[in-house]
XYZ file of C-alpha atoms in Angstrom:
667
model
C 0.000 0.000 0.000
C 1.368 3.414 -0.951
C 2.069 5.774 1.931
C 1.766 9.489 1.242
C 2.960 12.168 3.595
C 1.835 15.781 3.424
C 4.376 18.385 4.470
C 1.898 21.219 4.699
C 2.573 21.539 8.422
C 6.331 20.986 8.195
C 7.301 24.645 7.563
C 5.338 25.551 10.696
C 6.537 22.708 12.906
C 10.254 22.906 12.149
C 10.837 26.567 13.040
C 8.734 26.251 16.167
C 10.557 23.095 17.241
C 13.817 24.977 16.861
C 12.568 28.028 18.727
C 11.171 25.867 21.508
C 14.648 24.523 22.130
C 15.834 28.051 22.953
C 14.460 27.624 26.447
C 16.205 29.000 29.561
C 17.019 25.425 30.586
C 18.739 24.663 27.300
C 20.501 28.008 27.298
C 21.862 27.313 30.768
C 24.059 24.496 29.470
C 27.415 25.884 30.544
C 29.339 23.172 28.693
C 28.183 24.458 25.292
C 30.845 25.655 22.897
C 30.040 27.955 20.001
C 29.460 26.657 16.485
C 32.527 26.721 14.240
C 32.814 29.425 11.608
C 32.227 28.388 7.996
C 33.886 29.955 4.977
C 32.473 29.521 1.471
C 33.740 30.257 -2.023
C 30.411 30.832 -3.768
C 31.620 34.160 -5.174
C 34.949 32.614 -6.284
C 36.529 34.497 -3.357
C 36.501 32.914 0.100
C 34.232 34.676 2.617
C 32.460 33.834 5.889
C 29.087 32.210 5.210
C 27.254 35.015 7.019
C 28.848 37.700 4.804
C 27.536 36.405 1.469
C 24.383 38.006 0.061
C 22.787 34.723 -1.025
C 20.978 31.682 0.343
C 23.638 29.001 0.852
C 23.489 25.603 2.555
C 26.698 23.793 3.547
C 27.108 20.049 4.111
C 30.238 19.238 6.125
C 32.633 16.483 5.069
C 32.422 14.785 8.467
C 28.648 14.486 8.085
C 29.152 12.974 4.626
C 31.552 10.343 6.011
C 29.513 9.436 9.092
C 26.206 9.178 7.237
C 27.786 7.238 4.387
C 26.551 9.610 1.702
C 27.799 8.456 -1.698
C 25.384 10.061 -4.172
C 24.174 13.578 -4.928
C 20.579 12.304 -4.876
C 20.952 11.782 -1.107
C 21.104 15.566 -0.716
C 17.372 15.780 -1.484
C 15.662 17.117 1.617
C 18.985 17.369 3.476
C 19.415 20.624 1.557
C 16.060 22.446 1.687
C 14.945 23.575 -1.746
C 16.996 20.955 -3.610
C 15.485 17.801 -5.100
C 15.961 15.570 -8.149
C 13.697 14.210 -10.833
C 12.808 10.568 -10.148
C 14.674 8.571 -12.778
C 16.188 5.454 -11.223
C 19.446 5.229 -13.198
C 22.890 5.549 -11.614
C 25.144 8.293 -12.961
C 22.325 10.470 -14.307
C 20.614 13.184 -12.269
C 18.519 16.199 -13.164
C 18.340 18.616 -10.203
C 15.318 20.706 -9.245
C 16.008 24.049 -7.559
C 13.451 26.725 -6.702
C 10.868 24.969 -8.842
C 12.875 24.744 -12.082
C 14.537 21.781 -13.769
C 15.720 20.568 -17.175
C 14.929 17.454 -19.177
C 17.637 14.793 -19.467
C 17.571 15.085 -23.274
C 18.107 18.859 -23.356
C 21.882 18.420 -22.814
C 21.759 21.042 -20.085
C 20.821 21.448 -16.419
C 19.159 24.215 -14.445
C 21.595 23.858 -11.506
C 25.308 23.675 -12.237
C 27.537 20.979 -10.721
C 31.114 22.037 -9.883
C 33.702 19.604 -8.525
C 36.841 21.496 -7.466
C 35.907 24.165 -9.988
C 35.253 21.745 -12.876
C 31.760 22.098 -14.422
C 29.376 19.324 -15.463
C 26.886 20.683 -18.010
C 24.585 17.685 -18.618
C 22.409 15.390 -16.497
C 24.508 12.532 -17.848
C 27.508 12.371 -15.516
C 25.828 14.620 -12.938
C 27.022 12.471 -10.050
C 29.830 12.080 -7.525
C 30.845 9.358 -5.066
C 31.513 12.028 -2.376
C 34.941 10.625 -1.504
C 37.358 12.707 0.579
C 35.079 15.764 0.380
C 35.738 18.711 2.697
C 32.353 20.368 2.138
C 29.476 20.800 -0.269
C 28.148 24.297 -0.908
C 24.652 24.580 -2.381
C 24.022 28.101 -3.664
C 20.314 28.663 -4.187
C 19.147 31.255 -6.686
C 20.517 32.325 -10.098
C 24.317 32.277 -10.334
C 24.637 32.888 -14.080
C 26.670 36.064 -13.497
C 29.653 34.090 -12.210
C 28.935 30.613 -13.578
C 27.026 30.962 -16.826
C 24.131 29.328 -18.616
C 23.788 26.148 -16.524
C 23.584 27.994 -13.194
C 20.106 29.364 -13.910
C 18.759 28.545 -10.426
C 21.871 27.655 -8.442
C 25.126 25.748 -8.060
C 26.150 22.581 -6.225
C 29.876 22.993 -5.528
C 32.013 20.160 -4.118
C 35.416 20.834 -2.561
C 37.893 18.033 -1.923
C 39.960 17.969 1.235
C 43.207 19.893 0.690
C 46.591 18.388 -0.020
C 49.150 19.863 2.410
C 51.820 18.934 4.951
C 49.287 17.085 7.102
C 49.132 13.364 6.164
C 45.831 11.532 6.522
C 44.370 8.130 5.772
C 40.921 6.568 5.978
C 39.749 3.059 5.130
C 36.144 1.923 5.482
C 34.321 -1.376 4.924
C 30.522 -1.682 4.783
C 27.930 -4.442 4.735
C 24.193 -3.933 4.507
C 20.778 -5.002 3.301
C 20.355 -6.931 0.045
C 23.874 -8.322 0.255
C 25.450 -4.889 0.106
C 29.212 -4.865 0.526
C 31.852 -2.337 -0.330
C 35.115 -0.700 0.630
C 36.446 2.824 0.306
C 39.691 4.592 1.067
C 41.195 8.076 1.087
C 44.842 8.931 1.645
C 46.919 12.108 1.350
C 50.639 12.471 1.900
C 53.283 15.166 1.469
C 55.968 13.867 -0.898
C 58.264 16.851 -0.367
C 57.377 19.064 2.604
C 55.990 22.468 1.583
C 56.444 21.615 -2.112
C 54.869 18.417 -3.458
C 51.746 16.613 -2.199
C 49.600 13.704 -3.403
C 46.192 12.228 -2.650
C 44.171 9.211 -3.736
C 40.683 7.993 -2.931
C 38.490 5.257 -4.268
C 35.509 3.039 -3.627
C 33.966 -0.226 -4.821
C 30.494 -1.471 -3.942
C 27.910 -4.079 -4.943
C 24.296 -4.582 -3.913
C 21.503 -6.904 -4.987
C 18.362 -5.330 -6.359
C 14.809 -5.408 -4.981
C 12.818 -5.773 -8.231
C 11.935 -9.414 -9.018
C 12.100 -10.539 -12.649
C 9.738 -13.499 -12.897
C 11.199 -14.514 -16.284
C 14.867 -14.723 -15.313
C 14.230 -15.583 -11.658
C 16.791 -12.931 -10.622
C 16.735 -9.464 -9.173
C 16.528 -7.037 -12.063
C 18.225 -3.957 -10.580
C 21.608 -5.053 -9.203
C 24.105 -2.266 -8.570
C 27.884 -2.308 -9.031
C 30.094 0.727 -9.187
C 33.569 1.986 -8.531
C 35.198 5.396 -8.202
C 38.796 6.579 -8.299
C 40.208 10.034 -7.596
C 43.887 11.017 -7.870
C 45.457 14.357 -6.980
C 48.883 16.005 -7.195
C 49.735 19.455 -5.856
C 52.955 21.357 -6.567
C 53.903 24.638 -4.867
C 57.317 25.552 -6.325
C 57.180 28.907 -4.514
C 54.999 30.759 -2.044
C 53.361 32.551 -4.965
C 52.608 29.563 -7.223
C 50.111 26.740 -6.616
C 49.316 23.992 -9.149
C 46.751 21.222 -8.533
C 46.269 18.344 -10.981
C 43.273 16.040 -10.467
C 41.917 12.950 -12.201
C 38.530 11.367 -11.408
C 36.803 8.256 -12.743
C 33.361 6.769 -12.119
C 32.092 3.502 -13.573
C 28.793 1.591 -13.364
C 27.912 -2.025 -14.095
C 24.239 -2.064 -13.121
C 21.150 -3.963 -14.054
C 17.894 -2.231 -14.916
C 16.695 1.180 -13.864
C 14.200 1.200 -10.975
C 11.301 0.894 -13.425
C 8.174 -1.188 -13.575
C 4.713 -1.185 -15.113
C 2.091 0.971 -13.321
C -0.448 -1.874 -13.570
C 1.851 -4.688 -12.357
C 2.513 -5.969 -8.868
C 4.906 -3.616 -7.123
C 8.619 -4.434 -7.463
C 7.869 -7.169 -10.008
C 8.566 -7.299 -13.749
C 8.434 -10.084 -16.336
C 11.137 -8.714 -18.621
C 12.472 -10.840 -21.430
C 14.659 -7.977 -22.695
C 18.057 -7.456 -21.114
C 18.344 -4.168 -19.221
C 21.666 -2.702 -18.150
C 23.660 0.440 -17.350
C 27.341 0.261 -18.263
C 28.057 3.986 -18.174
C 31.393 5.499 -17.241
C 32.880 8.938 -16.869
C 36.198 10.611 -16.222
C 37.672 14.069 -15.850
C 41.137 15.622 -15.840
C 41.752 19.135 -14.544
C 44.547 21.571 -13.738
C 43.862 24.361 -11.244
C 46.637 26.976 -11.165
C 47.095 30.083 -9.020
C 49.825 32.708 -9.301
C 50.290 35.733 -7.045
C 51.270 38.578 -9.359
C 51.527 41.260 -6.676
C 50.202 41.810 -3.155
C 46.407 41.264 -3.319
C 46.505 40.431 -7.035
C 46.107 36.827 -8.263
C 45.844 35.088 -11.613
C 43.816 31.860 -11.524
C 43.247 29.251 -14.212
C 41.050 26.135 -14.344
C 41.537 23.850 -17.357
C 39.380 20.715 -17.550
C 38.434 17.820 -19.802
C 35.212 15.881 -19.084
C 34.052 12.682 -20.767
C 30.952 10.581 -20.104
C 29.756 7.489 -21.981
C 26.038 6.940 -21.389
C 25.611 3.242 -22.273
C 22.128 2.050 -21.279
C 19.426 -0.362 -22.421
C 16.036 -0.517 -20.676
C 12.971 -2.696 -21.203
C 9.814 -0.567 -21.265
C 6.926 -3.014 -21.595
C 8.122 -5.447 -18.864
C 6.808 -8.473 -20.762
C 8.573 -11.734 -21.734
C 8.438 -10.924 -25.465
C 11.108 -8.602 -26.842
C 8.632 -5.942 -27.941
C 9.525 -2.551 -26.477
C 12.777 -1.116 -25.180
C 14.912 2.015 -25.334
C 18.692 2.333 -25.450
C 21.317 5.073 -25.455
C 24.940 4.977 -26.474
C 26.001 8.601 -26.058
C 29.589 9.774 -25.966
C 29.839 13.222 -24.391
C 33.099 15.179 -24.434
C 33.832 18.680 -23.154
C 36.859 20.907 -22.682
C 36.540 24.029 -20.524
C 38.907 26.842 -19.615
C 38.461 29.642 -17.099
C 41.033 32.397 -16.592
C 40.482 35.189 -14.109
C 42.177 37.992 -12.209
C 41.119 38.799 -8.662
C 42.316 41.304 -6.142
C 41.587 44.320 -3.998
C 41.154 47.977 -4.863
C 41.154 49.861 -1.602
C 38.467 48.213 0.540
C 36.767 46.629 -2.499
C 37.167 43.026 -3.695
C 36.987 42.432 -7.428
C 37.450 39.766 -10.052
C 37.271 39.666 -13.824
C 37.609 36.694 -16.105
C 37.071 34.873 -19.360
C 35.460 31.460 -19.812
C 35.560 29.135 -22.837
C 34.183 25.663 -23.441
C 33.695 23.273 -26.337
C 31.446 20.196 -26.322
C 31.419 17.370 -28.850
C 28.597 14.860 -28.368
C 28.139 11.684 -30.403
C 24.511 10.639 -29.848
C 22.923 7.276 -30.605
C 19.386 6.534 -29.399
C 17.436 3.322 -30.036
C 13.686 2.892 -29.654
C 12.182 -0.555 -30.249
C 8.447 -0.682 -30.912
C 6.135 -3.501 -31.921
C 6.337 -2.427 -35.544
C 9.968 -1.371 -36.021
C 13.381 -0.560 -34.598
C 14.161 3.173 -34.701
C 17.796 4.253 -34.670
C 18.686 7.945 -34.271
C 22.275 9.029 -34.880
C 23.415 12.622 -34.481
C 26.401 14.810 -33.685
C 26.022 17.892 -31.533
C 28.765 20.425 -31.019
C 28.707 23.609 -28.997
C 31.111 26.414 -28.163
C 30.856 29.072 -25.480
C 32.769 32.288 -24.877
C 32.075 34.521 -21.881
C 33.417 37.604 -20.141
C 32.456 38.262 -16.516
C 33.237 40.521 -13.586
C 32.095 40.828 -9.985
C 32.745 43.544 -7.363
C 32.063 43.864 -3.620
C 32.273 47.515 -2.557
C 31.856 48.706 1.066
C 30.001 52.016 1.250
C 30.624 52.515 4.975
C 30.905 50.362 8.103
C 27.375 48.986 7.671
C 26.427 49.157 3.986
C 27.993 47.493 0.968
C 26.987 46.637 -2.579
C 27.803 43.746 -4.867
C 27.648 44.213 -8.610
C 28.497 41.868 -11.420
C 27.738 41.049 -15.016
C 28.414 38.364 -17.586
C 28.204 38.424 -21.362
C 28.081 34.915 -22.829
C 27.814 33.710 -26.407
C 26.875 30.110 -27.217
C 26.729 28.390 -30.576
C 25.141 24.942 -30.956
C 25.438 22.876 -34.150
C 23.283 19.788 -34.658
C 23.842 17.243 -37.431
C 21.382 14.309 -37.616
C 22.511 11.420 -39.772
C 20.730 11.694 -43.099
C 19.382 15.167 -42.297
C 20.358 18.791 -42.731
C 22.732 20.495 -40.309
C 21.207 23.150 -38.050
C 22.700 25.733 -35.709
C 21.710 28.150 -32.961
C 23.484 31.300 -31.785
C 22.593 32.917 -28.446
C 24.114 35.867 -26.628
C 23.094 36.422 -23.014
C 23.626 39.280 -20.585
C 23.377 38.186 -16.935
C 23.710 41.011 -14.394
C 23.491 40.881 -10.606
C 23.143 43.639 -8.024
C 22.986 43.116 -4.268
C 22.730 45.479 -1.308
C 23.963 44.353 2.126
C 23.394 45.918 5.530
C 25.288 44.767 8.627
C 22.644 45.272 11.315
C 25.184 44.553 14.059
C 28.169 42.277 14.544
C 26.005 39.121 14.352
C 23.184 39.905 11.914
C 23.049 40.842 8.235
C 20.246 41.786 5.825
C 20.522 41.697 2.048
C 18.514 42.261 -1.113
C 19.516 41.111 -4.586
C 18.280 41.170 -8.164
C 19.810 38.827 -10.720
C 19.206 37.216 -14.081
C 19.553 33.505 -14.756
C 19.726 31.788 -18.145
C 19.447 28.212 -19.369
C 20.715 27.538 -22.879
C 18.629 26.716 -25.952
C 18.868 23.449 -27.863
C 17.297 20.963 -30.249
C 14.737 18.227 -29.730
C 17.131 15.319 -30.179
C 14.395 12.645 -30.095
C 11.884 14.283 -32.453
C 12.738 13.600 -36.099
C 9.041 13.964 -36.897
C 9.286 17.591 -35.763
C 12.513 18.047 -37.754
C 14.404 18.207 -34.438
C 12.754 21.544 -33.648
C 14.721 24.073 -31.612
C 13.642 25.435 -28.245
C 14.484 28.904 -26.937
C 16.729 29.854 -23.987
C 14.888 29.951 -20.660
C 15.300 33.275 -18.843
C 14.703 34.172 -15.200
C 14.648 37.447 -13.288
C 15.028 36.753 -9.578
C 14.493 39.065 -6.588
C 15.629 37.870 -3.180
C 15.864 39.224 0.349
C 17.248 37.542 3.421
C 18.509 37.637 6.997
C 21.398 35.579 8.337
C 23.621 35.531 11.373
C 24.036 34.211 14.923
C 22.151 33.997 18.209
C 22.892 32.852 21.754
C 26.642 33.508 21.893
C 27.147 31.867 18.494
C 25.446 28.640 19.450
C 22.698 29.271 16.887
C 23.406 29.953 13.208
C 20.432 30.891 11.022
C 19.640 31.886 7.461
C 16.216 33.005 6.206
C 15.571 33.932 2.561
C 12.535 34.835 0.491
C 12.455 35.151 -3.301
C 10.302 35.830 -6.338
C 11.212 34.722 -9.868
C 9.679 35.701 -13.209
C 10.322 33.066 -15.899
C 10.055 33.546 -19.671
C 10.356 31.024 -22.527
C 10.060 28.258 -19.963
C 11.272 24.900 -21.248
C 8.705 22.158 -20.567
C 8.859 18.520 -21.652
C 5.805 16.997 -23.304
C 5.196 13.311 -24.067
C 1.802 12.993 -25.770
C 2.308 9.286 -26.583
C 4.896 6.706 -25.483
C 8.063 7.148 -27.520
C 7.183 10.711 -28.586
C 8.977 13.335 -26.537
C 9.641 16.994 -27.228
C 10.658 20.139 -25.343
C 8.721 23.334 -25.900
C 9.564 26.844 -24.737
C 6.044 28.237 -24.952
C 5.387 28.734 -21.219
C 5.766 31.600 -18.796
C 5.719 31.065 -15.044
C 6.334 32.558 -11.630
C 8.190 31.011 -8.723
C 8.171 32.243 -5.156
C 9.387 30.740 -1.939
C 11.008 30.837 1.485
C 14.095 28.953 2.735
C 15.165 28.521 6.351
C 18.345 26.881 7.674
C 19.101 26.645 11.388
C 21.941 24.999 13.315
C 21.789 24.979 17.129
C 24.421 23.703 19.559
C 22.135 22.722 22.425
C 24.882 21.777 24.884
C 25.898 18.695 26.859
C 26.708 16.958 23.552
C 23.378 17.724 21.834
C 23.031 19.479 18.481
C 19.979 20.320 16.365
C 20.046 20.997 12.631
C 16.912 21.833 10.717
C 15.845 23.407 7.465
C 12.724 23.810 5.387
C 11.895 25.286 2.005
C 8.538 26.298 0.563
C 8.213 26.896 -3.170
C 5.268 27.692 -5.408
C 6.011 27.412 -9.128
C 3.010 27.645 -11.449
C 2.518 28.230 -15.152
C 1.251 31.740 -15.790
C 0.493 30.927 -19.428
C 1.126 27.637 -21.219
C -0.774 26.422 -24.263
C 0.462 23.503 -26.314
C -1.804 22.864 -29.252
C -5.353 22.717 -27.912
C -4.202 21.976 -24.326
C -4.290 24.795 -21.763
C -2.038 24.355 -18.706
C -2.414 27.826 -17.172
C -2.087 27.657 -13.383
C -0.710 24.098 -13.283
C 2.303 22.986 -11.238
C 5.623 22.818 -13.013
C 6.498 19.095 -13.240
C 8.943 17.648 -10.688
C 8.813 20.713 -8.412
C 7.786 19.954 -4.784
C 6.081 22.670 -2.755
C 7.926 21.624 0.427
C 11.250 19.994 1.269
C 12.985 19.838 4.625
C 14.916 17.974 7.287
C 15.218 17.770 11.054
C 18.355 16.226 12.637
C 18.965 15.633 16.341
C 22.415 14.384 17.360
C 24.130 13.409 20.595
C 27.899 12.969 21.058
C 28.870 11.349 24.362
C 32.209 12.008 26.095
C 32.821 8.242 26.130
C 33.123 8.202 22.315
C 29.725 7.004 21.149
C 27.160 9.040 19.241
C 23.634 8.775 17.907
C 21.587 10.691 15.361
C 17.942 10.679 14.301
C 16.931 12.415 11.085
C 13.642 13.217 9.388
C 13.938 14.016 5.670
C 10.870 14.874 3.626
C 9.342 16.210 0.451
C 5.802 16.938 -0.643
C 4.302 15.381 -3.760
C 5.529 16.238 -7.246
C 3.613 16.042 -10.505
C 5.218 14.198 -13.410
C 3.594 15.996 -16.341
C 2.327 19.424 -17.323
C -1.313 18.343 -17.057
C -0.672 17.250 -13.446
C -2.278 13.887 -14.192
C 0.492 11.734 -12.674
C 2.453 12.187 -9.493
C 5.017 10.907 -7.038
C 3.615 10.963 -3.527
C 5.144 12.958 -0.711
C 7.258 11.220 1.890
C 8.957 11.622 5.270
C 11.903 9.286 5.808
C 13.258 8.442 9.253
C 16.999 7.710 9.213
C 18.927 6.495 12.271
C 22.674 6.420 12.909
C 24.677 5.208 15.919
C 28.410 4.781 16.292
C 31.344 4.313 18.640
C 34.893 5.681 18.331
C 37.881 4.043 19.982
C 41.221 5.615 19.174
C 41.623 5.289 15.360
C 38.641 2.966 14.918
C 34.968 3.718 14.406
C 32.025 1.329 14.157
C 28.687 2.688 12.958
C 25.253 1.153 12.388
C 22.543 2.799 10.296
C 18.930 2.379 9.279
C 17.687 4.395 6.307
C 13.988 4.799 5.539
C 13.192 3.025 8.787
C 9.414 3.136 8.343
C 9.591 1.829 4.739
C 8.076 4.930 3.157
C 6.998 4.346 -0.441
C 6.941 7.269 -2.831
C 6.879 5.737 -6.291
C 6.657 8.003 -9.341
C 3.521 6.381 -10.794
C 2.923 7.475 -14.369
C 6.411 8.610 -15.321
C 6.677 9.195 -19.099
C 2.999 9.993 -19.529
C 1.666 7.027 -17.565
C 3.946 4.477 -19.199
C 6.337 3.704 -16.317
C 6.535 3.622 -12.513
C 9.867 4.624 -10.961
C 10.125 2.707 -7.675
C 11.405 4.349 -4.503
C 14.194 2.444 -2.681
C 13.179 0.216 0.264
C 14.369 0.294 3.874
C 18.065 -0.406 4.351
C 20.212 -1.457 7.326
C 23.980 -1.619 7.478
C 27.271 -1.579 9.396
C 30.442 0.402 8.656
C 33.875 -0.178 10.161
C 36.325 2.680 9.610
C 39.969 3.261 10.417
C 41.183 6.881 10.511
C 44.628 8.325 10.893
C-alpha cells in the first residue's frame, strides 16, 4: 500500500521546534561551545558564510563520512529547496532548484555541478561518489553572473579535502541489506614538505536489487560501481600553486528502478536485457599565481568525458517488444582564466570562460512495428566575459555588482538530415545590497538574471528536431542571516520571487514521442530557512525547510491549456530535522527526518510521485583510530513511487528500507 505524507505543516513545525529549544534550561548548558565558523567560495573568493548576500546551505565532510553519503541524490531534503527528478538510473541526475529543472535530453541542467571548480553541463555524468570531500556548498538562486548558462537557479559545488603537509588516511568497509558490501579509502601524503603533495581515494560497492524478474528468476536492478580520484599538488614557490586532479566513475548495473504501473509492485516479467554500463572521467589543472600583493591570476583547465551506455525494457513483458537504449559519448573541454584582487576596501574579479562540447549521440527505440535508430552529432562552443565587485560604502552598507556576457553556438547534425545551428548571446547582471545590522546579523537584497541555454529536440525527427528557446529568469531575493545565543545558533532566512520567460517544458503525448517546448511563462516564489543549534551537553539540532510555489502563468500547447498548473517535478515543500548526541565516552547517535511533498510528473498534473517523510537512524562508537557505525535508512519503509512517469507508461520505484554496518579506520 502506498504511503503518502503531506508536508503542509512541516514549515510551521520545524521553526517552532527549533525556537522551543531556545528555552532558559537549554541556554543554561554551561558546557556548550560555540558553532565553528564556515567559509564559502560561492563568489569565487573565500568569505564567511554570514557575509555572502545569497541563500547558501553547507554540508560538512564529516557528516558525509559518518552518514555514508555516496550520491548527490541523497542531498534531497537534506538541503532544503533541492530535489531531483525521479529517474532510477545511476550516474544520471537532473536537479530541481526553486521549482525549475531541465529534461535529461536537453543536454543542459538548471543547476550547475562544480567539482573542485570543474563544471558538469549535462544530467549525464551529474554524479559524484563524495569521496574525501571537505564540504558541499549549495548556492540557491541564479548564479549565471559568475557561472554561466547552466547555473540558472543555483550551483552545487564540491570541494575536496586539501593536499598539504598534514598526512591523513581513511579506510572503510561496509555491509548492509540486500547483500550490500563495499570498501572505500582516502589517503593524502606530502611527498616533499611544503612543495609536493599527493592524494588518492576510491571506492567499490555491490548490492543486490529489490525488483523481481519473474522470467529470469533474478533481481533485475543489481548495482555495481567503482570510483577513483587522484590528486597532485605542486607549490614551487609561495606565490605559485598547481593542482592536478583525475577522477573516474564507472557503473555495471542492471535495470533502472522501473516497472509497469499496472503490475505488482517491485515485479517485472522482462524478457529484454536491461543494463547500465556507463562510465565517466575528468582531468583538470587548477593553477594560481600571485602577481603582486592582493593580485592573483587563476586558471582552471578541464576535460570531461561521459559514456552513457544504457538499455532498458519498457513493456516489462517476456516478449522482446519494447525497449529504449542510449549509447552517447559526451566530451567537453573548458577553460576559465580570471584575475582577482583588492582595490582599496573593495574586492573584485574579472575573467574569461571558454568551453567546447562534442557529443556523439545514438538513441534506439524498439516498438512492436519497427526498430528506430537515431544518430546525431552535436557540437557547442561558449565564450564569456564576466566581472564581480564587492564595494563597502561605509561600516554597515555594501553593494555587490556583477555582469556576464556569454555567447553560445550549438550545431546539430542528424545522420541523413540537414545540419542546423543556434546562436545565443546572453547578458546576466546581478546587483545586491547588504546591511550589517550589528556584529552578528546581516540583511541583504539582490536582483539577478539567470539563463538556461537553448537546444534541439534530439528525439523528435518527426518535428525536424525543432529548436527550443533559452529559458530566462529574473530573480528578486531578500534575506537575513547571522548568529544567536553567543554563536550557538546559526540561522539563514531567505525569500524570493522569480519571473520566468520562454520556460522549457517537456511533453510526451504518446509513449516514444517526446519533445521540449519553450512556450510557457511562469512565476516562482518561496522561502528557505536553515538553522543549526548547539544545544549543549553533547546535543546538536540541525533543521531546514523550504517552501516553493512554481506555477505556469500561461502555457498552451496545441489545444491543451495548462495555465495555473504545477511545473512538473517541483515539490512545494522539502525539509529535514536532525537531532544528534555525542557522548564524552566516544559514542554518538543521530535521528533524522527528511521529507518532500508530492511532485507532478507531467504538465497536465495527471500523474504524481507521492510525498514522503523518511526516518533515518545512525549510531556509532569511536575508539582511538577505529569507528564502528550502524545505520537504518527509511526506517518506516516509506513508499513514494513516481507512478505514471513518461505519460503514464512507467513507474519509478522508490528504494526500500536499508540497514547496514560500517567499520572505519582513521589516521
